[in-house]
mmCIF file of C-alpha atoms in Angstrom:
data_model
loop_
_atom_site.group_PDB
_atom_site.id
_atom_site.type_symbol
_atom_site.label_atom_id
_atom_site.label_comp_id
_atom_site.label_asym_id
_atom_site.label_seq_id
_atom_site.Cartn_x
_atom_site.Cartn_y
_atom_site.Cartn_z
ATOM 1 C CA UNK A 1 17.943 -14.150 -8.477
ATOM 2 C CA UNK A 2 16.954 -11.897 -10.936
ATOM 3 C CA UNK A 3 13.001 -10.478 -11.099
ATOM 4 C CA UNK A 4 12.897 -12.387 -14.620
ATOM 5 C CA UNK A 5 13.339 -15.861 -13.243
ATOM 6 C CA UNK A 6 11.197 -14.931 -9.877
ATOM 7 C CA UNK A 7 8.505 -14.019 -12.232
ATOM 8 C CA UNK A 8 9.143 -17.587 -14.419
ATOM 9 C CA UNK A 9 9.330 -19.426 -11.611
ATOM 10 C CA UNK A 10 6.281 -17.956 -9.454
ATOM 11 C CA UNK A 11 4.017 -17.999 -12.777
ATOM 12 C CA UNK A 12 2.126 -14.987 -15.530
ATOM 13 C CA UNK A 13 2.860 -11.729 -13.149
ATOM 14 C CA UNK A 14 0.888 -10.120 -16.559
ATOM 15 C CA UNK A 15 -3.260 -11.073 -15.543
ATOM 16 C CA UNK A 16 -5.665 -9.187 -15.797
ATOM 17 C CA UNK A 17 -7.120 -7.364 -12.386
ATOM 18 C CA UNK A 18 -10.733 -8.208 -11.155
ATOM 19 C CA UNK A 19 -13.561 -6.170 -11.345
ATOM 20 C CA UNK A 20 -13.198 -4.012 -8.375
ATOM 21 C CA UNK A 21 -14.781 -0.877 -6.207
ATOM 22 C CA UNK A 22 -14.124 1.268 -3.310
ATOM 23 C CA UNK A 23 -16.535 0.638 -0.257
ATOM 24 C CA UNK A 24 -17.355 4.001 0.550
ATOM 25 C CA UNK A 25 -15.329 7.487 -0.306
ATOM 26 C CA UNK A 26 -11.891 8.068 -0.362
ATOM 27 C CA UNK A 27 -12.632 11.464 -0.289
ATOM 28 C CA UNK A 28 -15.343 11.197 2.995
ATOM 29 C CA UNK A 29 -13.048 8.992 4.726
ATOM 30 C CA UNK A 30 -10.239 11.329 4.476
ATOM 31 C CA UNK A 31 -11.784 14.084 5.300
ATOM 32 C CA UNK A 32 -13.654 12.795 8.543
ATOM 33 C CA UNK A 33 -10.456 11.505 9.320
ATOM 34 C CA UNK A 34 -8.784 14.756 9.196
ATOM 35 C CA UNK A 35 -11.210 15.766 11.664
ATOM 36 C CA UNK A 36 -9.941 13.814 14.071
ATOM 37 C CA UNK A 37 -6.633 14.618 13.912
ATOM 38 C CA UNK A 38 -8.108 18.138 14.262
ATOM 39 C CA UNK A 39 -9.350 17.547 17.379
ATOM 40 C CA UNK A 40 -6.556 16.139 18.792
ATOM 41 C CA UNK A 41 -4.724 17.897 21.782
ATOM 42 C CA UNK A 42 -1.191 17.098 20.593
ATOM 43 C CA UNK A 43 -0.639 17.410 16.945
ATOM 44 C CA UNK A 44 2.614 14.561 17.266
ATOM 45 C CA UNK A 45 0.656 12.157 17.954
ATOM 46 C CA UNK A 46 -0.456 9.480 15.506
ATOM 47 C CA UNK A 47 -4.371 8.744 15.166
ATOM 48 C CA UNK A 48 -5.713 5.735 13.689
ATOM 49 C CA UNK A 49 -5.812 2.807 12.340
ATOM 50 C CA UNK A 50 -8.732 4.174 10.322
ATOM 51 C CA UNK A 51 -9.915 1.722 7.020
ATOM 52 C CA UNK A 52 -10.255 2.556 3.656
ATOM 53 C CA UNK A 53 -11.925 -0.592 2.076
ATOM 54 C CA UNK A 54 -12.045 -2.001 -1.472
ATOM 55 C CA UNK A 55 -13.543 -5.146 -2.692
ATOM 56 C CA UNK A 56 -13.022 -7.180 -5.876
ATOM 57 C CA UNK A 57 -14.891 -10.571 -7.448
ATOM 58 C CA UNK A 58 -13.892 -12.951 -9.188
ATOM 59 C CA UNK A 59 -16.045 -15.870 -10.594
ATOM 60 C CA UNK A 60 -15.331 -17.883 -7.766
ATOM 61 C CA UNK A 61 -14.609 -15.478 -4.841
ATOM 62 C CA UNK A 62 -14.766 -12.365 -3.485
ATOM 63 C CA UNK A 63 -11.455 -10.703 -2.193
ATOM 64 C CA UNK A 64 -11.703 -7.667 0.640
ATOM 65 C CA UNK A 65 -8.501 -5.205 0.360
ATOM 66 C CA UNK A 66 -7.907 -2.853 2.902
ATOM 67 C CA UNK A 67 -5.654 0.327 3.504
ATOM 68 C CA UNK A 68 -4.753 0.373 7.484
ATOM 69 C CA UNK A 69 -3.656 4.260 7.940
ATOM 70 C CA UNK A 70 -2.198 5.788 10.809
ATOM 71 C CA UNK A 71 -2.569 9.650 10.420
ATOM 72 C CA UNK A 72 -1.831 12.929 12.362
ATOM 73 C CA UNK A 73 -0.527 16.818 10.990
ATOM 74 C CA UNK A 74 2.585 17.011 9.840
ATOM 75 C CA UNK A 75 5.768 18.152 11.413
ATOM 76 C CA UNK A 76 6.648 21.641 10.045
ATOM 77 C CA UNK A 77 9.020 24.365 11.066
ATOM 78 C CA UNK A 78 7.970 27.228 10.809
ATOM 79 C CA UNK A 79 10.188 30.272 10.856
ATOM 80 C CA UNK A 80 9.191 34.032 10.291
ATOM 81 C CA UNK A 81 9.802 34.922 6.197
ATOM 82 C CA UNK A 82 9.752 30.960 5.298
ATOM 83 C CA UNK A 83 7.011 30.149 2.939
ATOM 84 C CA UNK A 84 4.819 27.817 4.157
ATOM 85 C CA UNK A 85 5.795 23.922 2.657
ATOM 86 C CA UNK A 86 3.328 23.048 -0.407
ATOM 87 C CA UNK A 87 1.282 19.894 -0.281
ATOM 88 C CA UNK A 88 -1.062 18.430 1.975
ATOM 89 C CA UNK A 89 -0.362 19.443 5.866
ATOM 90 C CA UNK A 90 -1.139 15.957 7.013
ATOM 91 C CA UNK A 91 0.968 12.786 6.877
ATOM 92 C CA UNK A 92 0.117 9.009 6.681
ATOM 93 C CA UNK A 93 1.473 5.392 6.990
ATOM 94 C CA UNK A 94 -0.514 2.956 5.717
ATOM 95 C CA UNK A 95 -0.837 -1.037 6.210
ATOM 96 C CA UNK A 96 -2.360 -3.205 3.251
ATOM 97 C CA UNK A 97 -3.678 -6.148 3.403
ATOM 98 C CA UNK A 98 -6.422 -8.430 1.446
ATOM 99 C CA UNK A 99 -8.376 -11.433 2.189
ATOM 100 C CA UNK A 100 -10.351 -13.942 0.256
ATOM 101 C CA UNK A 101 -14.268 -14.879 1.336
ATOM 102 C CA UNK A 102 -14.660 -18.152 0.132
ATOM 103 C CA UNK A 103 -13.407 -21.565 1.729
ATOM 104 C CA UNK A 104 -12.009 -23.003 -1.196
ATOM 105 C CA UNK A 105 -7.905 -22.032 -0.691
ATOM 106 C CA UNK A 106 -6.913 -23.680 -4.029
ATOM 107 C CA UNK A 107 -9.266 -20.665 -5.448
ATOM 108 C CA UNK A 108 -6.812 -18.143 -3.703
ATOM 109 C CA UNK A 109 -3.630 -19.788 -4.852
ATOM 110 C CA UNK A 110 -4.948 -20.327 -8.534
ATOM 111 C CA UNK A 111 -6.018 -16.305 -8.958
ATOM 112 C CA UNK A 112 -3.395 -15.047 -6.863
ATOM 113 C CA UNK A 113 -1.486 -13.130 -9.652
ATOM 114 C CA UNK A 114 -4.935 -11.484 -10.715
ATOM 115 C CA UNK A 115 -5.087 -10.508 -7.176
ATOM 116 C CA UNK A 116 -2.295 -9.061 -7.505
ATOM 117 C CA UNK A 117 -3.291 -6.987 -10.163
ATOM 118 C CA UNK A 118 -6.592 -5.892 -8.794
ATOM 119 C CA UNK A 119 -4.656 -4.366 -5.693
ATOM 120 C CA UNK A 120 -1.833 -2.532 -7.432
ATOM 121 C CA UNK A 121 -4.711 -1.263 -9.227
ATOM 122 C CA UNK A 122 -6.765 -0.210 -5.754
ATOM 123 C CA UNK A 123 -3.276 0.904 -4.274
ATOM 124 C CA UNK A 124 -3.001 3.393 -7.543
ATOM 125 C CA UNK A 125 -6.723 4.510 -6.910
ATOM 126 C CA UNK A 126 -6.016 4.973 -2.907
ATOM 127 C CA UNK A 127 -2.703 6.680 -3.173
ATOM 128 C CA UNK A 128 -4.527 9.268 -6.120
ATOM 129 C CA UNK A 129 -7.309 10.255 -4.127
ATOM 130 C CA UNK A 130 -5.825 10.134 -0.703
ATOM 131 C CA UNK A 131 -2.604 12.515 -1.606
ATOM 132 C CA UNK A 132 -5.325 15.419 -1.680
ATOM 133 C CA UNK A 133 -5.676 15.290 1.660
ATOM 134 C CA UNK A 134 -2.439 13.689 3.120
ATOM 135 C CA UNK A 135 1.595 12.749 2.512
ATOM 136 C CA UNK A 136 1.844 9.294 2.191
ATOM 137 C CA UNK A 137 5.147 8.025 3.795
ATOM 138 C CA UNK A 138 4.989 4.771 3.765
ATOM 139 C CA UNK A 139 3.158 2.146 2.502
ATOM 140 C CA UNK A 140 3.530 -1.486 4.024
ATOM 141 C CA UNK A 141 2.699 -5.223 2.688
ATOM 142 C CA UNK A 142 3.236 -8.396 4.947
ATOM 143 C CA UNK A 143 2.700 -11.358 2.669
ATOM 144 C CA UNK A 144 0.160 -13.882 4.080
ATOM 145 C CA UNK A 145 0.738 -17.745 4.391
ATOM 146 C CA UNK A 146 -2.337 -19.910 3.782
ATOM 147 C CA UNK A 147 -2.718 -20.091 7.510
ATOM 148 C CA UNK A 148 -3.468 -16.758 7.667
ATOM 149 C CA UNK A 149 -0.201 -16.123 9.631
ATOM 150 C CA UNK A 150 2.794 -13.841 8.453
ATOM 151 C CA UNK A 151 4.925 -15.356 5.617
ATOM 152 C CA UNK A 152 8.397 -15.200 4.550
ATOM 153 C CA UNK A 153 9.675 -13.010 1.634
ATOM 154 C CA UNK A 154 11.510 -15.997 0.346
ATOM 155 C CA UNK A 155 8.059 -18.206 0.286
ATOM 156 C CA UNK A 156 6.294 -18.305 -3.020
ATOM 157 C CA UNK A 157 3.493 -15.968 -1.689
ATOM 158 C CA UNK A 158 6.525 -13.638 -0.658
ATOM 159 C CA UNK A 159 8.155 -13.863 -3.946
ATOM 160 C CA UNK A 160 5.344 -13.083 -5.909
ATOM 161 C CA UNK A 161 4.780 -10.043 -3.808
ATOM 162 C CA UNK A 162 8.088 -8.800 -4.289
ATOM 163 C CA UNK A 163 7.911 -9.159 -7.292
ATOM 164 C CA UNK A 164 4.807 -7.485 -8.174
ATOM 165 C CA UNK A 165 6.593 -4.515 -5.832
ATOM 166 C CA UNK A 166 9.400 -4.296 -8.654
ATOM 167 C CA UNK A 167 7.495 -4.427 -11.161
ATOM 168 C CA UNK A 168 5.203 -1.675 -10.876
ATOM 169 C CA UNK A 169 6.699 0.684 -8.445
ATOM 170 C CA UNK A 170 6.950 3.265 -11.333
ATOM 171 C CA UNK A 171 2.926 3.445 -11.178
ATOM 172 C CA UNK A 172 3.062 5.409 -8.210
ATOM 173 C CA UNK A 173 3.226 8.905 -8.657
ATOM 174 C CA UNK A 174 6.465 10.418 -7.734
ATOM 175 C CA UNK A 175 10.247 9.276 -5.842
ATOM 176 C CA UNK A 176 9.337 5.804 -3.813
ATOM 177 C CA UNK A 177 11.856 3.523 -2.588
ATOM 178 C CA UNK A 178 10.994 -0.127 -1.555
ATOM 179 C CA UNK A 179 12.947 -2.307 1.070
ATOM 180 C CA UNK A 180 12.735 -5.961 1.879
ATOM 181 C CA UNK A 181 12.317 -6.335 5.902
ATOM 182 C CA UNK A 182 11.874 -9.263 8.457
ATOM 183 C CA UNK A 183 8.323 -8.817 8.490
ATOM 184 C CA UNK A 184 7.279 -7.790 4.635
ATOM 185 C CA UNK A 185 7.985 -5.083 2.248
ATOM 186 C CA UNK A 186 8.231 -1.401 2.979
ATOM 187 C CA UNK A 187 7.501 1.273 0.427
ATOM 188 C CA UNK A 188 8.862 4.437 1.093
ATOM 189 C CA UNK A 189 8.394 7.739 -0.081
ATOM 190 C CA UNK A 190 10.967 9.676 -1.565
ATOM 191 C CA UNK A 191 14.775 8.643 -2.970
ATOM 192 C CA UNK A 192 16.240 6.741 -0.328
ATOM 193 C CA UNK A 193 19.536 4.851 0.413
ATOM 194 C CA UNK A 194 20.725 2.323 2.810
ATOM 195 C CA UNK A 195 20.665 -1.433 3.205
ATOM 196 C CA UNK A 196 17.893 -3.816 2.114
ATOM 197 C CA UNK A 197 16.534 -1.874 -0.914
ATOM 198 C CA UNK A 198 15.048 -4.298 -3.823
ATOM 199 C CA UNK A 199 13.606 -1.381 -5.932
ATOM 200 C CA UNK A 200 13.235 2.419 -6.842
ATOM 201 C CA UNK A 201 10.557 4.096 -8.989
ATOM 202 C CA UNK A 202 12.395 5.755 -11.563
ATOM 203 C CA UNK A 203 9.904 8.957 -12.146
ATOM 204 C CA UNK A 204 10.797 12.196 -12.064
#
């Protein structure tokens, strides 16, 4: 099926975001969170989850997005006349997911593709200010069933996220490559190959 028809059939993938705002720092967060991983004996291992929190509102809701990171310093060789690697000397995975405080669901369903919106935007934000500090490697998204459980890709909810995925993978600053897995969507960084892939950002 081609994204054209996903987007007809799962509805406007074109609304506007809600009005949105970080809950505390990216920068503060980051950098306390470098501290840890500082402190840390072995430099291999990965620290975390720690939260970076955004929240949006709507007229009838308010929708909590968060950024799940695992962190720790990155693995570098270094050999005797190598220049040291540019960029950020600590490396992150990071889980996203969002939730809705209100009990009405049909309010959830009927703004879903504005929250869609609002959290590419807050992913754009997150990804900005956090790649001062870190490289991100990969960012995940398991899609959510109205039960609160995981979802299938192929359900509606699943659709619209990959399609969102396709759509505006090229907002994300530099090579990322997404795949389609059992469990959600992974987006990678860098120009990958293999199996599975449903998009690449085509930036230079």
């Amino acid at each position: 099926m081609k994204l054209i028809d996903i987007l007809n059939e799962i509805g406007d993938a074109t609304a506007k975001p809600f009005v949105w705002s970080a809950n505390s720092s990216i920068d503060l967060v980051s950098k306390q969170f470098i501290s840890r991983i500082d402190s840390q004996k072995s430099y291999m291992n990965w620290l975390g989850p720690i939260k970076f929190g955004y929240t949006a509102h709507s007229n009838k809701a308010q929708y909590d997005i968060t950024m799940e990171a695992m962190g720790r310093k990155r693995m570098v060789l270094m050999l005797p006349g190598v220049e040291k690697p540019k960029g950020p000397m600590y490396e992150m995975e990071v889980w996203i997911s969002f939730t809705v405080d209100n009990s009405d669901e049909d309010t959830n369903m009927n703004e879903q593709y504005s929250v869609m919106a609002t959290v590419i935007q807050c992913v754009e934000d997150f990804i900005k200010k956090a790649s001062k500090y870190f490289i991100i490697k990969e960012i995940n998204i398991n899609p959510k069933s109205d039960t609160s459980s995981d979802a299938q890709l192929d359900s509606k909810r699943g659709r619209l996220y990959l399609a969102y995925v396709k759509r505006n993978i090229d907002k994300l600053p530099g090579k990322w490559t997404a795949y389609a897995g059992s469990e959600g969507i992974s987006i990678k960084n860098g120009d990958w190959t293999g199996r599975d892939i449903v998009a690449k950002s085509q930036n230079t």
